[in-house]
Amino acid sequence: MRGTTVDGVALGSAVDAANRLTARWADAVTDGSVFSAAGVWPLLAFLADGASGAARAELADAVGMPADQAAAAARELLAAMGSMPGLNPALGLWTRPELAVREEWRAGLPADTHGVLAGDLQVCQKELDSWAAERTDGLIERMPVTLDPGVLMVLASALALRTEWPRPFSELRLGPDAGPWQGRQLVGLYRTGVRLDRVGVVSGPHGYVTELKVPGDNGIDVHLLLGEPRMTPGQVLGTGVDVLARRLAVVPSGQLPYGDVGPGLRVEQQRCAIPQPPELHVTTVAYDMRARHDLLDLPGLFGLTTAKDTGAGHFPGISPNPLAIGQAEQSAMAQFGALGFRAGAVTAIAGYGAGVRPDLRHTTTVVTALFDRPFGFLAVHRESRLILTAGWVTDPTPYGR
C-alpha cells in the first residue's frame, strides 16, 4: 500500500508527512490527551491547495509538502484510509449559499461531500452534529465548531477506529506502589504470551523507551510507549514515530541481557518444574479518555497563523469571496480495555469572512513489562504505518467505577 501513487504522489509521502505532524503535535502535549493528526492533515492539505501568499506557504510547511501536491496527497491518503479494515473515515464540506466555491477546488474533494448551510443556524448545527455522530458510530456526538452568522464554510473530517484483541487481557485490581499513580486503585490489564518480540527497548535521542505492540484482529496495532520518568510526552511519542519511520530500531526483549533493561521492563531467568518456552508477562492499565483541541491555540503548528487573520482573504483558490479561518477544533476519544481498542475524532475548520514448592530443576526466560505510570500510545495501521490516533495516558480507569 505504501508504494502506490495517485497523481504522481506516493502514499508513503502522505503517511510520512501526517506522522511527522503527529510528532510535532506531541511536542506540545504536557498532560493527558488524545489527538489525531491523521484527522487534521487532509484538511490542511486541501486548504493549502486553495490558499495564496503567506497562508499558502505556512500551510504547505505544516503539511510537509508543496502546496500544489497537497490535495492529490490528501485524496490518496483518504482513499487508503477508506480501505483500511476497522477504520471509517469521512470528509464533509458545507458552505453558505452566498459563498461561491471554485469548481476546480471542490472537484478535488472526495465525491458526495458537499452540503449547504441554509436556513436556521440551529437546524444546520444539529445536522452537523448528526453527521459527526453518524460518521464516528456515536463516539463523537457533536461537531467541534459552532455555527454563527459569520461562518461561510465548514470543512470537516471524521474517523472511527475499532479493533479487538485476538487474545484478550484479564482484568485485575492494580495499585502502583510508586510513581504518580501510587495509592490509586486502577483497572489493570494482564496477559502472558510467548512472543518476546512484542516488547523491546529503543535508544532514542532523549533516553530509553520501552515499546509494547498490542496487535488487533484487523490490521490495526496499538503501540504502548513508556519512557524514562524525566522524558516529556513529546520525546516519548516522538521516539515511537521515529520507530515507525525506521529512523530508530527496537531491540526485542529476547535479545536483551538479564536485569532491568528498559523503563518498566525486566528480563530474568526463573526456575521451573518442566521445560517451558520463554514467556512475556504484560501488565498495563485500562483507559477511557476524551480531549478537545483548539487548533488556533497553536497556529504555527498547523500553518494557520496568517490564515486566521480575518482582515483579509487567504483562499482565492477556494472562492473568489474573501475567506479566513475563524474556528479550527478537534474532538477526540480513545478507549483501551480487556477486549480491544476504539477511538474517534472529528476535526472541523470553519471558514469565516496490565503453597507447595515444586522440584524446580529447569529454567526459562521471563520478560515482565509493567506500565504503571504515565505512558504514550500510538494506534497504527500495520501495513502503511499511518498513525491514526495518539495520546498520553495520565488518568487511567479507576477500579470499581
JSON list of C-alpha atoms in Angstrom, two decimals, residues 37 99 107 115 138 238 246 252 258 265 307 312 331 335 368 376:
[
{"chain": "A", "resi": 37, "resn": "ALA", "atom": "CA", "xyz": [-3.11, 14.24, 13.25]},
{"chain": "A", "resi": 99, "resn": "LEU", "atom": "CA", "xyz": [-20.29, 31.66, -0.91]},
{"chain": "A", "resi": 107, "resn": "ALA", "atom": "CA", "xyz": [-13.84, 18.73, -7.61]},
{"chain": "A", "resi": 115, "resn": "GLY", "atom": "CA", "xyz": [-23.67, 20.23, 1.63]},
{"chain": "A", "resi": 138, "resn": "GLY", "atom": "CA", "xyz": [-21.59, 7.67, 18.17]},
{"chain": "A", "resi": 238, "resn": "GLY", "atom": "CA", "xyz": [8.37, 11.21, 19.00]},
{"chain": "A", "resi": 246, "resn": "ARG", "atom": "CA", "xyz": [12.57, 3.19, 10.67]},
{"chain": "A", "resi": 252, "resn": "PRO", "atom": "CA", "xyz": [13.41, -7.13, 21.05]},
{"chain": "A", "resi": 258, "resn": "TYR", "atom": "CA", "xyz": [19.07, -10.26, 32.10]},
{"chain": "A", "resi": 265, "resn": "LEU", "atom": "CA", "xyz": [10.92, -3.85, 31.54]},
{"chain": "A", "resi": 307, "resn": "ALA", "atom": "CA", "xyz": [-4.97, 32.17, 7.62]},
{"chain": "A", "resi": 312, "resn": "ALA", "atom": "CA", "xyz": [-8.00, 39.79, 4.53]},
{"chain": "A", "resi": 331, "resn": "SER", "atom": "CA", "xyz": [-12.79, 16.44, 19.49]},
{"chain": "A", "resi": 335, "resn": "GLN", "atom": "CA", "xyz": [-10.70, 3.58, 24.99]},
{"chain": "A", "resi": 368, "resn": "THR", "atom": "CA", "xyz": [7.96, -8.65, 32.54]},
{"chain": "A", "resi": 376, "resn": "GLY", "atom": "CA", "xyz": [2.06, 7.20, 25.45]}
]
